[in-house]
Amino acid sequence: MGLEKTIEYDKIEIIGKYKEVHCRKAIIVEEDGVELSRTFHRYTLIPSSCLKNEDGSYTHTDTDISGEPEEIQAICKTVWTDDVKSAWQSYEESYTNVVG
Amino acid sequence: MTIHITGSGIDFSGQQTNNASMTSEVLDQYEEGTWSPTYTTTGVNTTVTYSVQQGWYVRTGQHLKCWWNIQTNDVNPWNGTYIQMGGLPFAAINNRIAGYVTQAYDFGDDTPIFAINAATTRFYLTYRDAADGRTEVLRSNDMANGSAKNTCEGFLDLQIAS
C-alpha cells in the first residue's frame, strides 16, 4: 500500500453570537494503515464580508461556501439565519468605522 | 495540580494563590497548526493572488499566538480604503490584540510595523507616518502591484473563546 495522505475535517465548531464556523482540517499521512503524522490547518468562516464604498455606504457579500465540504455547508446554512446575518453586518460596519 | 485525563485539562487551583480577577485555573486547550493569511480591503473587491502565504499558530487556552509570512503576486488593482489582514485560524473575541511586523518591504515610505484592532478573523496593519509621527492604518494606496510584492512577516497575540 505504501504512503497514503488523507484529509479529515475533525473539528467543526460554532463560536459566538455571530456563529463563526471554526474548521480544523487534519492532514493525515499513513503507511500501510499506520498513522505517521497528523497536522492541522485552521480557518474560520464568517457569514459575510463588508465593503465600505466611496460614498460611505456598505456592501455586504455572503461568504462563498460552495467550495467547502457538504457537512460544513450544511452547518453554515443552518446557523447563519437572517437575524445572525443582520447582527453580523451591523458589527462589521461598526468595525469598519473604527478607523475610517 | 490535577490532570484530568478525560480531556477537561490541567487544573492548577490547588497550587496557586487566587487572584481577585482570575477567571479560570484550568488549562483546557492546546493546539498548534497552520493557517492561511490574506490581504483584504475595506473597499470594493480586490482580487489578490499570493506567491507566499504561510501562517502558524499555537493555541494555549484562550491565548492565541499567530505568525504570518505573506507576499502578493499580480494584484490588479488595489481598491478600497484600508488594508486588513485576514484568515486568522480562530476568531478574536475582543479588540485587545498585540501584534508586530518583523519584516516588511515594497510599501513605499509607509512600512507597517504594528497589528491592531482585531475583529473576529481580521486585523489592521499600521505604520508611523514620517511627516507627523502619527500612527496610521495601512491603506490600499500603500500597496504595490506586480509579482513578489507587499512582503510582510509578523506575529500577534489575541484572546479567543474558550
Short mmCIF file of C-alpha atoms in Angstrom, two decimals:
data_model
loop_
_atom_site.label_atom_id
_atom_site.label_comp_id
_atom_site.label_asym_id
_atom_site.label_seq_id
_atom_site.Cartn_x
_atom_site.Cartn_y
_atom_site.Cartn_z
CA MET A 1 0.00 0.00 0.00
CA GLY A 2 2.76 2.49 0.84
CA LEU A 3 2.12 6.05 1.91
CA GLU A 4 -1.36 7.49 1.87
CA LYS A 5 -2.41 11.06 2.60
CA THR A 6 -5.96 11.79 3.70
CA ILE A 7 -7.78 14.91 4.78
CA GLU A 8 -10.31 14.86 7.56
CA TYR A 9 -12.32 17.77 8.97
CA ASP A 10 -12.06 16.57 12.53
CA LYS A 11 -13.37 19.69 14.29
CA ILE A 12 -16.18 21.94 13.14
CA GLU A 13 -17.17 24.38 15.88
CA ILE A 14 -19.74 27.16 16.02
CA ILE A 15 -18.45 30.06 18.10
CA GLY A 16 -20.01 33.28 19.41
CA LYS A 17 -23.19 35.22 18.78
CA TYR A 18 -22.27 35.72 15.12
CA LYS A 19 -21.91 31.96 14.65
CA GLU A 20 -18.43 31.92 13.23
CA VAL A 21 -17.71 28.42 12.00
CA HIS A 22 -14.26 27.27 13.04
CA CYS A 23 -12.89 24.46 10.88
CA ARG A 24 -9.92 22.26 11.59
CA LYS A 25 -8.57 20.25 8.69
CA ALA A 26 -6.39 17.34 9.71
CA ILE A 27 -3.83 16.18 7.17
CA ILE A 28 -3.03 12.58 7.96
CA VAL A 29 -0.18 10.55 6.49
CA GLU A 30 -0.31 6.77 6.91
CA GLU A 31 1.99 3.96 5.87
CA ASP A 32 0.34 0.59 5.47
CA GLY A 33 -2.51 1.75 7.66
CA VAL A 34 -0.28 3.06 10.44
CA GLU A 35 -0.52 6.78 11.10
CA LEU A 36 2.84 8.50 10.69
CA SER A 37 1.79 12.12 11.13
CA ARG A 38 -1.20 14.32 11.72
CA THR A 39 -1.01 18.09 11.18
CA PHE A 40 -3.73 20.70 11.46
CA HIS A 41 -4.77 23.62 9.27
CA ARG A 42 -7.32 26.07 10.65
CA TYR A 43 -9.70 28.58 9.14
CA THR A 44 -12.83 30.38 10.19
CA LEU A 45 -15.94 31.10 8.14
CA ILE A 46 -18.00 34.22 8.79
CA PRO A 47 -21.47 34.98 7.42
CA SER A 48 -20.43 37.77 5.05
CA SER A 49 -17.77 40.29 4.16
CA CYS A 50 -18.28 44.04 4.48
CA LEU A 51 -17.04 46.54 1.96
CA LYS A 52 -17.18 50.28 2.59
CA ASN A 53 -17.97 52.20 -0.56
CA GLU A 54 -16.56 55.56 -1.53
CA ASP A 55 -19.90 57.23 -0.75
CA GLY A 56 -19.85 55.89 2.81
CA SER A 57 -22.40 53.14 2.24
CA TYR A 58 -21.68 49.47 2.76
CA THR A 59 -21.89 46.41 0.56
CA HIS A 60 -22.29 43.05 2.27
CA THR A 61 -21.46 39.91 0.36
CA ASP A 62 -22.38 36.48 1.65
CA THR A 63 -19.38 34.25 2.18
CA ASP A 64 -18.94 31.82 -0.70
CA ILE A 65 -19.03 28.39 0.89
CA SER A 66 -19.53 26.44 -2.33
CA GLY A 67 -16.02 25.03 -2.11
CA GLU A 68 -16.49 23.72 1.42
CA PRO A 69 -17.33 20.11 2.26
CA GLU A 70 -21.08 19.40 2.29
CA GLU A 71 -21.11 18.97 6.05
CA ILE A 72 -19.67 22.44 6.59
CA GLN A 73 -22.01 23.97 4.03
CA ALA A 74 -24.99 22.47 5.82
CA ILE A 75 -23.85 23.84 9.17
CA CYS A 76 -23.31 27.33 7.78
CA LYS A 77 -26.72 27.39 6.15
CA THR A 78 -28.33 26.31 9.40
CA VAL A 79 -26.65 28.69 11.83
CA TRP A 80 -26.42 31.78 9.60
CA THR A 81 -30.02 32.81 9.97
CA ASP A 82 -31.27 36.18 8.77
CA ASP A 83 -31.05 37.51 12.34
CA VAL A 84 -27.46 36.35 12.69
CA LYS A 85 -26.52 37.83 9.33
CA SER A 86 -28.14 41.15 10.20
CA ALA A 87 -26.35 41.34 13.56
CA TRP A 88 -23.07 40.43 11.93
CA GLN A 89 -23.46 43.08 9.26
CA SER A 90 -24.08 45.74 11.90
CA TYR A 91 -20.97 44.63 13.74
CA GLU A 92 -18.94 44.67 10.54
CA GLU A 93 -19.99 48.23 9.80
CA SER A 94 -19.09 49.37 13.30
CA TYR A 95 -15.70 47.72 13.00
CA THR A 96 -15.01 49.26 9.63
CA ASN A 97 -15.84 52.64 11.14
CA VAL A 98 -13.25 52.31 13.86
CA VAL A 99 -10.54 53.64 11.61
CA GLY A 100 -12.44 55.21 8.79
CA MET B 1 -2.34 20.28 40.45
CA THR B 2 -4.85 17.91 38.95
CA ILE B 3 -4.61 16.48 35.46
CA HIS B 4 -7.91 15.34 34.02
CA ILE B 5 -7.13 12.55 31.61
CA THR B 6 -10.61 12.70 30.11
CA GLY B 7 -9.79 15.92 28.29
CA SER B 8 -11.04 18.67 30.56
CA GLY B 9 -7.50 19.89 31.14
CA ILE B 10 -4.93 20.62 33.82
CA ASP B 11 -6.37 22.14 36.99
CA PHE B 12 -3.95 24.47 38.82
CA SER B 13 -6.38 25.53 41.55
CA GLY B 14 -4.59 23.51 44.20
CA GLN B 15 -1.24 25.23 43.92
CA GLN B 16 -1.82 28.89 43.10
CA THR B 17 -2.87 31.90 45.10
CA ASN B 18 -6.19 33.11 43.87
CA ASN B 19 -6.23 36.50 42.19
CA ALA B 20 -9.39 38.54 42.57
CA SER B 21 -9.74 38.99 38.83
CA MET B 22 -8.93 35.40 37.98
CA THR B 23 -11.48 33.67 35.74
CA SER B 24 -10.03 30.20 35.34
CA GLU B 25 -7.30 27.94 36.67
CA VAL B 26 -7.82 25.15 34.20
CA LEU B 27 -5.68 24.83 31.10
CA ASP B 28 -8.21 23.11 28.89
CA GLN B 29 -6.92 23.62 25.35
CA TYR B 30 -3.66 23.26 23.49
CA GLU B 31 -3.23 23.07 19.75
CA GLU B 32 -0.75 24.01 17.06
CA GLY B 33 -1.12 24.13 13.31
CA THR B 34 -1.10 26.28 10.20
CA TRP B 35 -3.36 28.99 8.76
CA SER B 36 -3.51 30.99 5.54
CA PRO B 37 -3.08 34.77 5.95
CA THR B 38 -4.77 37.03 3.39
CA TYR B 39 -4.87 40.70 2.49
CA THR B 40 -8.34 42.18 2.25
CA THR B 41 -9.57 45.73 1.85
CA THR B 42 -12.42 47.71 3.34
CA GLY B 43 -13.45 48.96 -0.09
CA VAL B 44 -14.63 47.42 -3.30
CA ASN B 45 -13.41 43.95 -4.10
CA THR B 46 -9.76 43.40 -4.79
CA THR B 47 -8.56 40.11 -6.21
CA VAL B 48 -5.26 39.08 -4.70
CA THR B 49 -3.05 36.14 -5.56
CA TYR B 50 -0.06 35.16 -3.47
CA SER B 51 3.46 33.98 -4.04
CA VAL B 52 3.92 33.35 -0.31
CA GLN B 53 1.05 32.63 2.07
CA GLN B 54 2.13 30.94 5.27
CA GLY B 55 0.84 31.02 8.80
CA TRP B 56 1.43 29.09 12.00
CA TYR B 57 -0.40 29.21 15.31
CA VAL B 58 -0.23 27.94 18.86
CA ARG B 59 -3.34 27.99 20.98
CA THR B 60 -2.96 27.73 24.74
CA GLY B 61 -6.31 28.06 26.48
CA GLN B 62 -7.81 31.37 25.41
CA HIS B 63 -4.45 32.69 24.25
CA LEU B 64 -3.73 32.51 20.53
CA LYS B 65 -0.33 33.33 19.10
CA CYS B 66 -0.06 33.56 15.33
CA TRP B 67 2.84 34.08 12.96
CA TRP B 68 2.43 35.02 9.33
CA ASN B 69 4.54 35.37 6.19
CA ILE B 70 2.83 36.76 3.12
CA GLN B 71 3.79 38.12 -0.30
CA THR B 72 1.48 39.09 -3.13
CA ASN B 73 1.70 38.31 -6.80
CA ASP B 74 -0.04 40.14 -9.64
CA VAL B 75 -2.61 42.14 -7.73
CA ASN B 76 -4.86 44.09 -10.03
CA PRO B 77 -5.77 46.54 -8.67
CA TRP B 78 -5.71 47.50 -5.00
CA ASN B 79 -9.09 49.08 -4.33
CA GLY B 80 -10.90 50.42 -1.31
CA THR B 81 -9.65 52.37 1.65
CA TYR B 82 -7.89 50.35 4.33
CA ILE B 83 -5.89 47.16 4.22
CA GLN B 84 -6.74 44.34 6.59
CA MET B 85 -5.08 41.04 7.16
CA GLY B 86 -7.48 38.14 7.44
CA GLY B 87 -7.78 34.40 7.69
CA LEU B 88 -7.00 34.01 11.39
CA PRO B 89 -7.41 30.40 12.50
CA PHE B 90 -9.71 31.37 15.37
CA ALA B 91 -11.97 34.37 15.85
CA ALA B 92 -10.86 37.07 18.28
CA ILE B 93 -13.42 37.85 20.97
CA ASN B 94 -12.29 41.44 21.53
CA ASN B 95 -10.01 44.14 20.13
CA ARG B 96 -7.26 43.62 22.66
CA ILE B 97 -4.51 42.25 20.48
CA ALA B 98 -0.80 42.95 20.28
CA GLY B 99 0.96 42.38 17.03
CA TYR B 100 4.27 43.32 15.48
CA VAL B 101 5.59 43.27 11.96
CA THR B 102 9.09 41.84 11.95
CA GLN B 103 9.86 42.33 8.28
CA ALA B 104 8.10 44.23 5.50
CA TYR B 105 9.07 45.78 2.18
CA ASP B 106 7.58 47.21 -1.01
CA PHE B 107 5.29 49.53 0.94
CA GLY B 108 6.99 52.79 -0.07
CA ASP B 109 7.57 55.01 2.97
CA ASP B 110 4.58 53.58 4.84
CA THR B 111 6.01 50.28 6.03
CA PRO B 112 3.70 48.54 8.52
CA ILE B 113 5.07 47.97 11.99
CA PHE B 114 2.09 47.05 14.20
CA ALA B 115 -1.08 44.97 14.04
CA ILE B 116 -4.11 46.38 15.82
CA ASN B 117 -7.82 46.09 16.39
CA ALA B 118 -8.85 42.55 15.58
CA ALA B 119 -12.44 41.92 14.54
CA THR B 120 -13.11 38.22 14.65
CA THR B 121 -10.77 36.94 11.94
CA ARG B 122 -9.19 40.15 10.66
CA PHE B 123 -6.94 42.95 11.88
CA TYR B 124 -5.42 46.20 10.66
CA LEU B 125 -1.77 46.95 9.95
CA THR B 126 -0.36 50.33 10.97
CA TYR B 127 2.72 52.43 10.28
CA ARG B 128 4.25 55.56 11.73
CA ASP B 129 3.76 58.48 9.39
CA ALA B 130 7.08 60.10 8.52
CA ALA B 131 5.51 63.55 8.23
CA ASP B 132 3.96 63.92 11.67
CA GLY B 133 4.85 60.76 13.61
CA ARG B 134 1.24 59.70 13.99
CA THR B 135 0.23 56.06 13.79
CA GLU B 136 -1.81 55.50 10.65
CA VAL B 137 -3.65 52.50 9.26
CA LEU B 138 -2.18 50.97 6.12
CA ARG B 139 -4.20 51.92 3.04
CA SER B 140 -4.69 50.43 -0.37
CA ASN B 141 -2.54 53.12 -1.97
CA ASP B 142 0.38 51.98 0.20
CA MET B 143 0.36 48.62 -1.56
CA ALA B 144 2.36 47.71 -4.66
CA ASN B 145 1.34 45.86 -7.80
CA GLY B 146 3.39 43.29 -9.67
CA SER B 147 4.96 39.99 -8.77
CA ALA B 148 6.63 39.28 -5.42
CA LYS B 149 5.39 42.45 -3.67
CA ASN B 150 3.97 43.52 -0.30
CA THR B 151 6.09 41.13 1.70
CA CYS B 152 5.11 41.12 5.35
CA GLU B 153 6.07 38.89 8.25
CA GLY B 154 4.99 39.23 11.84
CA PHE B 155 3.18 37.81 14.82
CA LEU B 156 0.34 38.69 17.12
CA ASP B 157 -1.30 37.67 20.36
CA LEU B 158 -5.02 37.74 20.95
CA GLN B 159 -7.79 36.33 23.08
CA ILE B 160 -10.18 33.76 21.66
CA ALA B 161 -13.20 31.94 23.04
CA SER B 162 -12.56 29.09 25.44
#
